[in-house]
Short mmCIF file of C-alpha atoms in Angstrom, two decimals:
data_model
loop_
_atom_site.label_atom_id
_atom_site.label_comp_id
_atom_site.label_asym_id
_atom_site.label_seq_id
_atom_site.Cartn_x
_atom_site.Cartn_y
_atom_site.Cartn_z
CA ARG A 1 0.09 -0.13 -0.24
CA ALA A 2 1.30 3.77 -0.29
CA SER A 3 -1.19 6.06 1.67
CA MET A 4 0.68 9.20 3.41
CA SER A 5 1.06 9.21 7.06
CA PRO A 6 0.74 11.76 9.00
CA ALA A 7 3.94 12.53 9.18
CA GLY A 8 3.90 14.56 6.18
CA THR A 9 5.26 10.87 4.45
CA SER A 10 3.26 7.65 3.36
CA VAL A 11 4.40 4.92 3.66
CA ALA A 12 5.14 2.53 0.22
CA CYS A 13 5.35 -1.14 0.69
CA ALA A 14 6.82 -3.18 -2.45
CA GLY A 15 4.67 -5.14 -4.66
CA THR A 16 1.89 -3.80 -3.04
CA ALA A 17 -0.39 -1.15 -4.90
CA CYS A 18 -2.54 1.29 -3.25
CA ARG A 19 -5.99 2.36 -2.06
CA SER A 20 -7.15 2.93 -5.79
CA ARG A 21 -10.82 4.04 -5.97
CA SER A 22 -13.52 4.26 -8.26
CA VAL A 23 -13.11 7.80 -9.99
CA SER A 24 -16.01 10.89 -10.06
CA PRO A 25 -15.97 14.19 -12.16
CA ARG A 26 -16.23 15.85 -8.56
CA ARG A 27 -13.25 15.40 -7.14
CA THR A 28 -11.67 17.09 -4.41
CA VAL A 29 -7.98 17.75 -5.07
CA VAL A 30 -6.04 19.49 -2.26
CA PRO A 31 -2.50 21.35 -3.29
CA ARG A 32 1.18 20.52 -1.49
CA ALA A 33 1.89 23.61 0.88
CA SER A 34 3.52 25.56 -2.11
CA THR A 35 3.84 28.65 -4.19
CA SER A 36 2.58 27.99 -8.02
CA ASP A 37 6.99 28.26 -9.20
CA THR A 38 6.72 25.87 -12.19
CA ALA A 39 9.43 23.61 -13.35
CA PRO A 40 9.47 23.79 -16.82
CA SER A 41 12.28 21.58 -16.71
CA LEU A 42 12.12 18.73 -15.00
CA LEU A 43 9.71 16.30 -16.71
CA PRO A 44 12.25 16.43 -19.85
CA TRP A 45 14.64 16.42 -17.37
CA LEU A 46 12.92 12.70 -15.27
CA ALA A 47 12.29 11.50 -19.35
CA THR A 48 16.14 11.68 -20.24
CA VAL A 49 17.98 10.14 -17.08
CA THR A 50 14.87 7.61 -16.97
CA LYS A 51 15.43 7.07 -20.79
CA ASP A 52 11.49 6.81 -20.66
CA ALA A 53 11.01 8.85 -24.03
CA GLY A 54 6.83 8.59 -23.70
CA LEU A 55 6.69 10.04 -20.47
CA GLU A 56 6.25 13.56 -22.23
CA SER A 57 3.66 11.66 -23.39
CA ARG A 58 1.68 11.36 -21.20
CA VAL A 59 2.18 13.61 -18.83
CA GLY A 60 2.61 17.43 -18.18
CA LEU A 61 3.26 20.08 -15.46
CA ALA A 62 0.45 22.91 -15.27
CA ASN A 63 -0.70 25.45 -13.38
CA GLY A 64 -4.12 24.80 -11.32
CA PRO A 65 -6.95 26.43 -8.81
CA HIS A 66 -4.63 24.51 -6.38
CA GLY A 67 -0.92 25.34 -7.68
CA ARG A 68 1.29 23.42 -9.85
CA CYS A 69 -0.03 20.17 -10.71
CA LEU A 70 0.42 17.11 -12.63
CA VAL A 71 -1.88 16.52 -15.88
CA ALA A 72 -2.70 13.88 -18.31
CA LEU A 73 -2.05 15.23 -21.67
CA ARG A 74 -3.67 11.88 -23.60
CA GLN A 75 -6.41 9.49 -21.55
CA LEU A 76 -4.52 6.92 -19.15
CA THR A 77 -5.56 3.42 -19.42
CA PRO A 78 -6.70 1.56 -15.68
CA ASP A 79 -3.25 0.81 -13.48
CA GLU A 80 -0.67 2.11 -16.63
CA VAL A 81 2.62 2.90 -15.26
CA ILE A 82 2.81 7.23 -16.01
CA PHE A 83 6.07 6.73 -14.87
CA SER A 84 9.03 5.02 -12.85
CA VAL A 85 11.67 6.72 -11.27
CA PRO A 86 14.69 4.07 -9.94
CA PHE A 87 16.32 4.18 -6.85
CA SER A 88 19.04 5.62 -7.95
CA LEU A 89 17.21 8.49 -8.34
CA VAL A 90 15.30 8.75 -5.13
CA PHE A 91 16.93 10.88 -2.45
CA ARG A 92 17.04 9.02 0.60
CA GLU A 93 17.46 9.21 4.09
CA HIS A 94 19.38 5.76 4.41
CA GLU A 95 21.70 3.25 2.17
CA ARG A 96 22.38 -0.05 3.61
CA ASN A 97 26.31 0.42 4.30
CA GLY A 98 27.71 -2.86 3.60
CA LYS A 99 27.22 -4.46 7.24
CA GLY A 100 23.66 -4.64 7.22
CA GLY A 101 23.07 -1.42 8.97
CA TRP A 102 22.53 2.32 7.34
CA SER A 103 23.91 4.99 6.71
CA ARG A 104 22.73 8.92 6.13
CA LYS A 105 23.56 8.74 2.42
CA GLY A 106 21.32 8.89 -0.33
CA SER A 107 21.59 6.08 -2.94
CA HIS A 108 22.09 8.52 -5.59
CA GLU A 109 25.54 9.95 -3.96
CA SER A 110 27.56 6.69 -4.38
CA SER A 111 25.55 5.02 -7.23
CA ILE A 112 24.99 8.23 -9.68
CA ASP A 113 27.13 10.62 -8.32
CA ALA A 114 29.88 8.67 -6.09
CA GLN A 115 29.66 11.51 -4.05
CA THR A 116 32.03 11.03 -1.17
CA ASN A 117 31.26 13.60 1.40
CA ASP A 118 34.96 13.69 3.24
CA ALA A 119 34.95 16.41 4.40
CA ASN A 120 31.66 16.69 5.91
CA ASP A 121 31.63 13.02 7.68
CA LEU A 122 35.36 14.33 9.78
CA GLN A 123 32.92 17.07 11.06
CA LYS A 124 29.80 14.92 11.80
CA ASN A 125 29.37 14.78 15.30
CA ASP A 126 27.32 12.67 18.17
CA ASP A 127 24.46 15.52 17.53
CA GLU A 128 24.48 15.51 14.18
CA ASN A 129 23.43 11.48 14.82
CA ASP A 130 21.01 12.70 17.28
CA LEU A 131 19.74 15.32 14.17
CA PRO A 132 15.85 14.76 13.42
CA TRP A 133 15.61 12.34 10.18
CA SER A 134 14.24 15.99 8.42
CA ALA A 135 17.48 18.25 9.68
CA SER A 136 19.59 15.73 8.06
CA MET A 137 17.94 15.10 5.34
CA ALA A 138 17.62 19.06 4.53
CA MET A 139 21.39 19.05 4.98
CA ARG A 140 22.39 17.24 2.22
CA LEU A 141 19.52 18.38 -0.04
CA LEU A 142 21.85 22.02 0.43
CA GLU A 143 24.95 19.67 0.08
CA ALA A 144 23.58 18.36 -3.02
CA ARG A 145 22.22 21.71 -4.62
CA ALA A 146 25.89 23.50 -3.57
CA GLY A 147 26.90 20.22 -6.37
CA VAL A 148 29.49 19.54 -3.05
CA ASP A 149 32.39 17.30 -4.70
CA LYS A 150 30.83 17.18 -8.37
CA PRO A 151 27.17 18.53 -9.48
CA SER A 152 24.55 16.48 -8.52
CA VAL A 153 22.48 14.78 -10.63
CA LEU A 154 19.75 15.68 -8.89
CA LEU A 155 19.56 19.30 -9.78
CA PRO A 156 17.12 19.90 -12.05
CA TRP A 157 14.48 17.83 -9.62
CA ILE A 158 16.17 20.34 -6.68
CA GLN A 159 15.80 23.45 -8.36
CA SER A 160 12.48 22.54 -9.35
CA LEU A 161 11.21 22.36 -5.38
CA PRO A 162 9.16 25.40 -4.00
CA LYS A 163 10.76 28.20 -3.25
CA PHE A 164 8.16 28.45 -0.51
CA VAL A 165 6.22 26.41 1.86
CA PRO A 166 4.69 27.34 4.88
CA THR A 167 3.91 24.53 7.12
CA PRO A 168 3.23 26.15 11.20
CA PRO A 169 6.20 24.28 12.95
CA LEU A 170 8.67 25.74 10.42
CA THR A 171 7.24 29.47 9.40
CA PHE A 172 4.30 30.65 10.57
CA THR A 173 4.35 32.89 13.92
CA ASP A 174 3.50 31.95 17.11
CA PHE A 175 0.73 34.13 17.41
CA ASP A 176 -0.73 33.03 14.21
CA LEU A 177 -0.36 29.42 15.63
CA ARG A 178 -2.25 29.83 18.34
CA LYS A 179 -4.93 31.16 16.26
CA CYS A 180 -5.44 26.60 15.37
CA GLU A 181 -6.66 26.75 19.44
CA ASP A 182 -5.61 23.24 19.69
CA GLU A 183 -2.89 22.92 22.14
CA ALA A 184 -2.00 19.46 20.98
CA ALA A 185 -1.28 20.83 17.77
CA ILE A 186 0.23 23.85 19.19
CA GLY A 187 2.91 21.88 21.32
CA GLU A 188 3.48 19.61 18.41
CA ALA A 189 4.79 22.23 16.43
CA LEU A 190 6.72 24.53 18.92
CA SER A 191 8.12 20.90 19.59
CA VAL A 192 9.27 20.58 15.69
CA LYS A 193 10.44 24.32 15.80
CA THR A 194 12.82 23.77 18.35
CA ALA A 195 14.39 20.95 17.28
CA HIS A 196 15.32 22.87 13.73
CA GLU A 197 16.60 25.65 15.52
CA ARG A 198 19.12 22.97 17.33
CA ALA A 199 19.63 21.53 14.19
CA VAL A 200 20.91 25.17 12.52
CA THR A 201 23.35 25.23 15.74
CA ILE A 202 24.78 21.52 15.13
CA LEU A 203 25.02 22.26 11.62
CA GLN A 204 25.86 25.67 10.96
CA LYS A 205 29.61 24.36 9.84
CA ARG A 206 28.39 22.54 7.34
CA LEU A 207 26.30 25.60 6.16
CA LYS A 208 28.97 27.79 5.88
CA ASN A 209 30.54 25.40 4.35
CA ILE A 210 28.52 26.27 1.59
CA ASN A 211 27.41 29.00 1.60
CA ALA A 212 23.93 28.38 2.74
CA THR A 213 22.33 30.12 5.45
CA PRO A 214 19.47 29.10 8.26
CA GLU A 215 16.22 29.86 6.37
CA ASP A 216 18.05 27.82 4.11
CA LEU A 217 17.66 25.47 5.95
CA ARG A 218 13.97 25.76 6.67
CA TRP A 219 13.40 25.99 3.66
CA ALA A 220 15.00 22.35 3.09
CA THR A 221 13.33 20.65 6.13
CA GLY A 222 9.62 22.06 5.10
CA VAL A 223 10.42 20.84 1.61
CA LEU A 224 10.67 18.01 2.94
CA HIS A 225 8.21 17.26 5.55
CA SER A 226 5.64 17.68 3.02
CA ARG A 227 6.85 15.36 0.24
CA CYS A 228 8.27 12.33 1.26
CA PHE A 229 6.91 8.86 2.02
CA VAL A 230 7.80 6.71 4.03
CA TYR A 231 9.39 3.52 3.41
CA GLY A 232 10.41 -0.28 4.19
CA ASP A 233 10.73 -1.98 7.71
CA TYR A 234 13.07 0.50 8.43
CA GLY A 235 11.11 3.38 8.26
CA GLU A 236 13.56 5.23 5.65
CA HIS A 237 11.93 8.81 4.12
CA LEU A 238 11.89 8.76 0.92
CA ALA A 239 11.68 12.07 -1.47
CA VAL A 240 11.02 10.88 -5.16
CA PRO A 241 11.51 13.32 -8.35
CA GLY A 242 7.99 13.81 -10.48
CA VAL A 243 5.76 12.50 -7.72
CA ASP A 244 6.29 14.69 -5.30
CA MET A 245 4.42 16.72 -7.71
CA CYS A 246 0.85 14.54 -7.02
CA ASN A 247 -1.46 16.88 -4.96
CA HIS A 248 -3.67 15.40 -2.45
CA ALA A 249 -7.49 14.03 -3.51
CA LEU A 250 -9.44 14.11 -0.68
CA GLU A 251 -11.29 11.20 -2.25
CA ASN A 252 -11.16 8.69 -5.64
CA PRO A 253 -7.56 9.66 -6.72
CA THR A 254 -6.57 8.87 -9.96
CA ALA A 255 -3.46 7.63 -9.37
CA TYR A 256 -1.00 5.68 -6.49
CA VAL A 257 1.96 3.95 -5.86
CA GLN A 258 3.58 1.05 -5.82
CA ILE A 259 7.45 -0.37 -5.35
CA VAL A 260 8.58 -3.22 -8.29
CA SER A 261 11.48 -4.97 -8.00
CA SER A 262 11.88 -5.79 -11.19
CA PRO A 263 12.83 -4.01 -14.19
CA GLU A 264 11.33 -5.89 -16.72
CA THR A 265 8.17 -3.30 -15.58
CA CYS A 266 9.59 -0.36 -16.01
CA GLN A 267 8.57 1.31 -18.92
CA GLY A 268 11.62 2.41 -20.93
CA SER A 269 14.09 0.50 -20.26
CA VAL A 270 12.81 -2.58 -21.63
CA ALA A 271 12.73 -0.42 -24.50
CA THR A 272 16.43 1.07 -23.99
CA ARG A 273 17.66 -1.87 -24.17
CA GLU A 274 16.61 -3.54 -27.56
CA ILE A 275 18.06 -0.91 -28.83
CA ALA A 276 21.05 -0.44 -26.67
CA GLU A 277 23.23 -2.61 -24.70
CA VAL A 278 23.83 -1.40 -20.95
CA THR A 279 27.31 -1.15 -20.53
CA ASN A 280 27.05 1.48 -17.51
CA GLU A 281 26.43 -0.76 -14.57
CA ASN A 282 25.49 2.57 -12.44
CA ASP A 283 22.41 3.42 -15.45
CA ALA A 284 19.47 5.01 -13.60
CA THR A 285 17.38 2.78 -15.51
CA THR A 286 19.32 -0.65 -14.57
CA SER A 287 18.71 0.00 -10.73
CA GLU A 288 16.62 -3.55 -9.08
CA GLN A 289 13.78 -1.54 -7.64
CA PHE A 290 11.52 1.55 -8.98
CA PHE A 291 9.39 3.99 -7.40
CA GLN A 292 6.09 3.78 -10.25
CA LEU A 293 3.08 6.46 -10.39
CA ARG A 294 0.63 4.39 -12.02
CA ALA A 295 -3.20 5.15 -12.94
CA SER A 296 -6.55 4.21 -10.77
CA ASP A 297 -8.30 1.60 -11.69
CA ALA A 298 -10.50 3.70 -13.45
CA GLY A 299 -7.90 5.35 -15.87
CA VAL A 300 -7.03 8.97 -15.88
CA GLU A 301 -8.70 11.45 -18.21
CA ALA A 302 -6.94 13.67 -21.05
CA GLY A 303 -6.48 16.93 -19.18
CA ASP A 304 -7.36 15.45 -16.10
CA GLU A 305 -4.97 16.17 -12.82
CA VAL A 306 -2.90 13.28 -11.08
CA CYS A 307 -3.43 13.35 -7.89
CA ILE A 308 -2.29 10.62 -4.72
CA SER A 309 -4.36 9.68 -1.85
CA TYR A 310 -1.69 10.66 1.22
CA GLY A 311 -3.71 8.71 3.64
CA ASP A 312 -7.29 8.71 5.69
CA TRP A 313 -5.50 10.64 8.30
CA PRO A 314 -7.36 13.18 10.31
CA ASN A 315 -6.26 17.23 10.03
CA ASP A 316 -3.61 17.70 12.37
CA PRO A 317 -0.53 16.32 10.33
CA PHE A 318 -2.22 18.02 6.91
CA PHE A 319 -2.65 20.84 9.46
CA LEU A 320 1.13 20.91 10.53
CA TYR A 321 3.45 19.24 8.06
CA PHE A 322 2.18 20.04 4.49
CA GLY A 323 0.31 23.92 6.04
CA PHE A 324 -3.25 23.01 4.48
CA VAL A 325 -6.31 21.87 6.32
CA PRO A 326 -8.06 19.45 3.88
CA ASP A 327 -12.22 20.89 3.51
CA GLN A 328 -14.60 18.42 4.84
CA ASN A 329 -12.56 15.69 5.94
CA PRO A 330 -14.68 12.84 6.88
CA ASN A 331 -11.51 11.37 8.49
CA ASP A 332 -10.42 13.98 10.69
CA ALA A 333 -10.67 13.48 14.51
CA VAL A 334 -10.87 15.07 18.00
CA PHE A 335 -8.71 13.68 21.19
CA LEU A 336 -12.12 13.64 23.64
CA PHE A 337 -10.33 11.99 27.35
CA GLU A 338 -6.93 11.58 28.14
CA ASN A 339 -7.34 8.47 29.90
CA VAL A 340 -10.33 6.40 31.60
CA ALA A 341 -9.63 8.87 35.15
CA ASP A 342 -11.26 11.54 32.41
CA ILE A 343 -14.25 9.98 31.88
CA LYS A 344 -15.27 8.67 35.62
CA ARG A 345 -14.62 12.05 37.18
CA VAL A 346 -17.31 13.21 33.67
CA GLY A 347 -19.46 9.98 34.14
CA GLU A 348 -19.58 11.27 38.35
CA ALA A 349 -20.40 15.20 37.56
CA LEU A 350 -23.64 13.25 36.38
CA GLY A 351 -24.04 11.13 38.27
CA VAL A 352 -24.53 8.23 35.78
CA LEU A 353 -21.34 6.21 37.12
CA GLY A 354 -22.13 3.03 38.38
CA LYS A 355 -19.04 1.56 38.90
CA ASP A 356 -17.33 2.44 43.19
CA SER A 357 -13.63 2.00 42.34
CA LEU A 358 -11.74 3.12 38.99
CA ASP A 359 -9.30 0.50 40.05
CA GLU A 360 -11.95 -2.02 39.81
CA ALA A 361 -12.67 -0.92 36.77
CA LEU A 362 -8.87 -0.14 35.51
CA GLY A 363 -8.41 -3.90 36.22
CA GLU A 364 -11.15 -5.73 34.16
CA MET A 365 -10.33 -3.54 31.37
CA ASP A 366 -8.09 -4.83 28.37
CA ILE A 367 -6.76 -1.84 26.44
CA SER A 368 -2.81 -2.41 25.26
CA ASP A 369 -0.69 0.51 26.36
CA ASP A 370 0.32 0.28 22.78
CA VAL A 371 -1.43 0.58 20.45
CA TYR A 372 -0.25 3.16 17.93
CA ASP A 373 1.13 0.34 15.73
CA ASP A 374 -1.84 -1.50 15.59
CA VAL A 375 -3.80 1.66 14.30
CA SER A 376 -1.09 2.91 12.32
CA GLY A 377 1.39 0.60 11.20
CA THR A 378 3.77 3.20 10.43
CA THR A 379 7.36 4.07 12.88
CA ASP A 380 7.97 7.26 11.98
CA GLU A 381 8.63 9.80 14.83
CA ASN A 382 6.59 12.94 14.01
CA VAL A 383 3.73 10.63 13.33
CA ARG A 384 4.60 9.09 16.85
CA SER A 385 4.67 12.69 18.61
CA THR A 386 1.17 13.84 16.98
CA GLN A 387 -1.21 11.37 16.96
CA SER A 388 0.13 8.17 19.69
CA LYS A 389 -2.33 10.28 22.13
CA ARG A 390 -5.27 10.67 19.41
CA ASN A 391 -5.90 7.19 18.96
CA LEU A 392 -8.30 6.21 21.69
CA TYR A 393 -11.03 8.49 23.28
CA ARG A 394 -11.14 10.57 19.79
CA LEU A 395 -14.11 11.21 18.24
CA THR A 396 -14.92 11.48 14.59
CA ARG A 397 -17.46 12.61 12.18
CA SER A 398 -18.82 9.63 11.97
CA GLY A 399 -19.06 8.17 15.48
CA ILE A 400 -16.81 7.67 18.80
CA ASP A 401 -13.63 5.41 19.03
CA GLN A 402 -14.73 1.59 20.51
CA SER A 403 -12.54 2.20 23.58
CA ILE A 404 -14.94 4.99 24.43
CA LEU A 405 -17.67 2.48 24.40
CA ASP A 406 -15.50 0.18 26.30
CA ALA A 407 -14.74 1.77 28.94
CA CYS A 408 -18.07 3.40 29.75
CA GLN A 409 -19.28 -0.47 30.37
CA GLN A 410 -16.55 -0.89 32.82
CA LEU A 411 -17.44 2.27 34.33
CA GLY A 412 -21.21 0.98 34.98
CA ILE A 413 -22.30 3.85 32.56
CA ASN A 414 -25.40 2.39 30.59
CA ASP A 415 -25.93 4.85 28.22
CA TRP A 416 -22.33 7.27 26.59
CA ARG A 417 -24.25 9.50 25.37
CA PRO A 418 -24.34 11.90 27.99
CA VAL A 419 -20.59 11.56 28.86
CA VAL A 420 -19.74 12.72 25.51
CA GLU A 421 -22.30 15.44 24.91
CA HIS A 422 -20.72 16.63 27.69
CA ARG A 423 -17.74 16.90 27.06
CA CYS A 424 -18.33 17.78 23.67
CA LEU A 425 -19.73 20.48 24.84
CA HIS A 426 -17.62 21.41 27.52
CA MET A 427 -15.13 21.92 24.63
CA LEU A 428 -16.84 23.98 22.14
CA ARG A 429 -17.76 26.75 25.04
CA ALA A 430 -13.61 26.75 25.66
CA PHE A 431 -12.97 28.12 22.33
CA PRO A 432 -13.85 32.24 22.13
CA THR A 433 -14.92 32.23 18.55
CA THR A 434 -18.28 30.40 17.73
CA LEU A 435 -18.10 27.82 14.41
CA LYS A 436 -20.62 30.80 12.55
CA GLU A 437 -18.09 33.25 13.68
CA ASP A 438 -15.53 31.44 12.18
CA ARG A 439 -16.94 30.48 8.94
CA GLN A 440 -17.52 34.12 8.55
CA MET A 441 -14.69 35.49 9.07
CA LEU A 442 -13.19 32.80 5.97
CA ASN A 443 -15.95 33.69 3.86
CA SER A 444 -14.58 37.43 4.05
CA ASP A 445 -12.97 39.34 1.60
CA ASP A 446 -10.94 40.82 4.74
CA GLU A 447 -7.74 42.08 3.37
CA LYS A 448 -6.07 41.68 7.08
CA LEU A 449 -6.92 37.87 7.37
CA SER A 450 -3.24 35.97 5.77
CA ASP A 451 -3.42 32.66 4.71
CA ASP A 452 -1.64 31.52 7.54
CA ASP A 453 -4.46 33.07 9.54
CA ARG A 454 -6.88 31.28 6.77
CA THR A 455 -5.90 27.94 7.68
CA ALA A 456 -5.25 27.96 11.84
CA VAL A 457 -8.52 29.60 11.66
CA SER A 458 -10.37 26.06 9.42
CA TYR A 459 -8.15 23.46 10.85
CA ARG A 460 -10.18 24.86 14.36
CA VAL A 461 -13.11 24.85 12.06
CA SER A 462 -12.98 21.56 11.32
CA LYS A 463 -12.31 20.53 14.94
CA LYS A 464 -15.67 22.61 15.85
CA GLU A 465 -17.58 20.78 13.41
CA VAL A 466 -16.46 17.02 14.68
CA LEU A 467 -17.86 18.34 18.07
CA LEU A 468 -21.14 19.68 17.40
CA GLY A 469 -21.96 16.03 15.99
CA PRO A 470 -22.96 14.51 18.99
CA VAL A 471 -24.42 18.56 20.30
CA ALA A 472 -26.82 18.27 17.14
CA GLN A 473 -27.68 14.56 17.97
CA LEU A 474 -28.35 15.37 21.63
CA ARG A 475 -30.66 18.67 20.53
CA GLN A 476 -32.51 16.57 17.87
CA ARG A 477 -33.60 13.97 20.96
CA GLU A 478 -34.49 16.65 23.18
CA ALA A 479 -36.95 17.78 20.31
CA GLN A 480 -38.13 14.68 19.50
CA GLN A 481 -39.09 14.24 23.39
CA ARG A 482 -40.43 17.66 23.59
CA ALA A 483 -42.77 16.80 20.61
CA ALA A 484 -43.81 13.40 21.88
CA SER A 485 -44.48 15.64 25.51
CA GLU A 486 -46.58 18.09 23.62
CA ALA A 487 -48.57 14.90 21.79
CA GLU A 488 -49.55 13.43 24.87
#
């Protein structure tokens, strides 16, 4: 499967395809968090280095309503390979070091550029080994852009990357960040910001060596946050040229990604071998693995945008690591309770608690502390810090977590609805603004409302909409009860 994880990354597992749904003409496409600058040389370069002469006949770049994107230039048949990127062209977090472990160099550095970066290796210390993955990759990206040792084969891709990537941890002011009014999201963003500031200090010598600035590192980190996939048992981060142009489709994506191990399945490779013997063992088309972008099972109509699903995640990772909030995201969620004791306190306040002892209830409950991997199936550290505490006791647009029902049952609460409704009302009243006021703000033409403001307000609007679900059901039941009473 391939689906974007809550860390601003996506998971692509070898030999399997991502979720592919039938395509609807009414498709909600969400842009990557980037400016709409174009990258006219990207696809010609990709066609050249992958020896895929037909690539530019299948897709092209366009500036759509959501920024730059990939569009189909002709009808793409179901499951058709749009293009294949060999792993030698993938900008990777790690590389096998020949000793069964991993090193921090990307495969393109060894197999194509043959970059050793000996000088930089001598400067590395224990602090660098503790850097976040994104900071380490960002430093290498800047060094590749600067042409350390020799020009990088990936330079055309690097030059095509957006010039600005607005994400809350790296570019929002603290004032604008707090407009999301979600303490967990704010805390995560500030944690990432602190880690980035530490990375700037640790990497200042390497930055100086290539005449790069802290702002350059901030840019590169934001680019990688919003573009990397996570792959394999080690959770390796991958940035894939070309595929990173795909926007997110909330429903019915027109394409998906897949990793294949046989080069014979890669377009361009077979055709090349038919007309010329492959003499360069380091040629990009001789890689053992390819990262493919493929049309969905319904194909793609000519002129339609080629978009993928980043995954069925709540709005938190989209907001924090991509810098946008999907509209009406059916997977958005709100963390209602901290733990069983929190539910017990609400039950006691409402007089609906049936258990005399919290310890007795906890002893009967079989809720694993390590629920994260069971829910997400990924081990990315950013995802873990953002989402782990939100995997239990949540409310979504479609209902509540089973853990809330289990807790209520064990606590002797016969009807869970008053407990959930009470907490939703409490959380809604804690917001300084109402949902109506927020919607009016977003619909206004107020020039003082910046793009960052709109993103933060959109985030809190969705949370309020989720919280209003049980409240609306409560109001409906009350109205029905009044109508029945009046009828009597």
